Amino acid sequence: MVEKNDSCPICKKAGDKVKNTTVEHMVCDELVENVKSEDYYLCMDEECDVVYYNSDLDSVFKKRDVKVPIWFKKDAEPKYVCYCNEVTEEQVISAVVKDNAENMKDIVRLTGAMKNGQCEIKNPSGKCCHSVVQSAIDKGLQFKNKKN
Ligand SMILES: [Zn+2]
């Protein structure tokens, strides 16, 4: 059996597996028909222009081919942490710094993040945004502790 290739065609780094359904919902409408009926990989490299690619590397989607900014890629604007409710990293940090949010529960209440989650079709990774929201909270807390 041939080993499945999981390396990005441009940066050569290993990507994260993403379901076909997720890719179909993320690429621009006119490109949906080009999405193959197989699972893809998401390039996790911040500098790399590639977003999705398949293991045969004959189907590649770059940043401009995708409807939303990819939060961990360079120059993502806005930087969403929760795509389902369009909550940005900035909103989460501000809720921590200005509104004294301390944990996930506070953030859900203050920003509406993670409500009615449809991460499989709304998040570019197809995964729940929980850990990304958590790291934004941690960032906010760190920032706040530094200031005090
Ligand atoms: Zn790449």
Coordinates of C-alpha atoms and ligand atoms in Angstrom, one line a residue:
M1 CA 0.0 0.0 0.0
V2 CA 1.2 3.5 -0.9
E3 CA 1.6 5.8 2.0
K4 CA -0.8 8.7 1.9
N5 CA 0.9 12.0 1.4
D6 CA -0.1 14.6 4.0
S7 CA 2.5 17.2 3.2
C8 CA 1.6 20.6 1.8
P9 CA 2.7 21.0 -1.9
I10 CA 4.3 24.4 -1.1
C11 CA 5.7 24.5 2.4
K12 CA 6.1 20.6 2.6
K13 CA 4.8 20.6 6.2
A14 CA 2.3 18.0 7.4
G15 CA -1.3 19.3 7.4
D16 CA -4.3 18.5 9.5
K17 CA -7.0 16.2 8.1
V18 CA -10.2 18.0 7.1
K19 CA -13.5 16.4 6.0
N20 CA -14.6 16.9 2.4
T21 CA -17.9 18.5 3.6
T22 CA -15.9 21.2 5.5
V23 CA -13.9 22.1 2.3
E24 CA -17.0 22.3 0.2
H25 CA -18.4 24.9 2.6
M26 CA -15.3 26.9 2.8
V27 CA -14.2 27.4 -0.8
C28 CA -15.8 30.2 -2.9
D29 CA -19.1 29.3 -4.5
E30 CA -17.6 29.1 -8.0
L31 CA -15.0 26.6 -6.9
V32 CA -17.2 24.2 -5.1
E33 CA -17.5 22.0 -8.2
N34 CA -13.7 21.6 -8.2
V35 CA -13.7 20.0 -4.7
K36 CA -13.0 16.3 -5.1
S37 CA -15.0 13.7 -3.2
E38 CA -12.3 12.9 -0.8
D39 CA -10.9 14.3 2.4
Y40 CA -8.4 17.1 2.3
Y41 CA -5.6 18.5 4.5
L42 CA -5.4 21.9 6.0
C43 CA -2.0 23.5 5.8
M44 CA -1.2 24.8 9.3
D45 CA 1.8 27.0 8.4
E46 CA 1.3 30.6 9.1
E47 CA 3.3 31.9 6.2
C48 CA 2.0 29.5 3.6
D49 CA -0.5 30.6 1.0
V50 CA -2.1 27.1 0.7
V51 CA -5.2 26.3 2.7
Y52 CA -6.5 22.9 1.5
Y53 CA -4.9 20.2 -0.6
N54 CA -5.6 16.5 -1.2
S55 CA -3.1 13.7 -0.9
D56 CA -2.6 13.4 -4.7
L57 CA -1.8 17.2 -4.7
D58 CA -4.0 17.7 -7.8
S59 CA -6.5 19.7 -6.0
V60 CA -5.2 22.8 -4.0
F61 CA -7.1 25.8 -2.6
K62 CA -5.2 28.9 -1.6
K63 CA -6.2 31.7 0.8
R64 CA -7.9 33.7 -2.0
D65 CA -10.0 30.6 -2.9
V66 CA -11.6 30.4 0.5
K67 CA -14.5 32.5 1.8
V68 CA -13.2 33.3 5.2
P69 CA -9.8 34.4 6.6
I70 CA -7.9 31.5 8.1
W71 CA -7.3 32.7 11.6
F72 CA -3.7 31.3 12.1
K73 CA -2.5 32.5 8.7
K74 CA -0.5 35.7 8.3
D75 CA -2.6 38.8 7.8
A76 CA -5.9 37.1 8.6
E77 CA -8.4 39.9 9.1
P78 CA -10.6 39.7 11.0
K79 CA -9.0 36.9 13.1
Y80 CA -12.0 34.8 14.1
V81 CA -11.7 32.4 17.0
C82 CA -15.3 31.2 16.7
Y83 CA -16.5 31.1 13.1
C84 CA -20.0 29.9 13.9
N85 CA -20.8 33.2 15.7
E86 CA -18.1 35.4 14.1
V87 CA -16.4 36.2 17.3
T88 CA -12.9 37.5 16.9
E89 CA -9.8 37.0 19.0
E90 CA -9.9 40.8 19.7
Q91 CA -13.4 40.5 21.1
V92 CA -12.4 37.7 23.4
I93 CA -9.3 39.5 24.7
S94 CA -11.3 42.7 25.2
A95 CA -14.0 40.7 27.2
V96 CA -11.2 39.5 29.4
V97 CA -9.4 42.8 29.8
K98 CA -12.3 45.2 30.0
D99 CA -15.2 43.1 31.1
N100 CA -13.3 40.8 33.5
A101 CA -14.2 37.6 31.8
E102 CA -12.1 34.8 33.4
N103 CA -13.2 31.6 31.7
M104 CA -15.1 30.0 28.9
K105 CA -18.5 30.5 30.6
D106 CA -17.9 34.2 30.8
I107 CA -16.8 34.4 27.2
V108 CA -19.9 32.5 26.0
R109 CA -22.1 34.9 27.9
L110 CA -20.3 38.1 26.9
T111 CA -19.4 37.4 23.2
G112 CA -21.9 34.7 22.2
A113 CA -19.0 32.5 21.1
M114 CA -19.6 28.8 20.7
K115 CA -23.4 29.1 20.7
N116 CA -25.2 26.9 18.1
G117 CA -21.9 25.5 17.0
Q118 CA -21.7 24.2 13.4
C119 CA -18.0 23.9 13.3
E120 CA -18.0 21.1 10.8
I121 CA -19.2 23.5 8.1
K122 CA -18.3 26.9 9.5
N123 CA -14.8 26.4 10.9
P124 CA -12.0 26.0 8.3
S125 CA -10.5 23.2 10.4
G126 CA -13.9 21.5 10.7
K127 CA -13.2 21.1 14.4
C128 CA -14.7 22.7 17.5
C129 CA -13.2 26.1 18.2
H130 CA -13.0 25.4 22.0
S131 CA -9.2 25.3 22.2
V132 CA -8.7 28.4 20.0
V133 CA -11.2 30.3 22.2
Q134 CA -9.3 29.1 25.3
S135 CA -6.0 30.3 24.0
A136 CA -7.5 33.7 23.3
I137 CA -8.7 33.8 26.9
D138 CA -5.2 32.9 28.1
K139 CA -3.7 35.6 25.9
G140 CA -6.1 38.1 27.4
L141 CA -5.4 37.0 31.0
Q142 CA -1.6 37.2 30.3
F143 CA -2.0 40.7 28.9
K144 CA -4.1 41.8 31.9
N145 CA -1.6 40.3 34.4
K146 CA 1.2 42.1 32.8
K147 CA -0.6 45.4 33.1
N148 CA -1.4 45.1 36.8
Ligands
ZN1 ZN 1.7 25.0 3.3

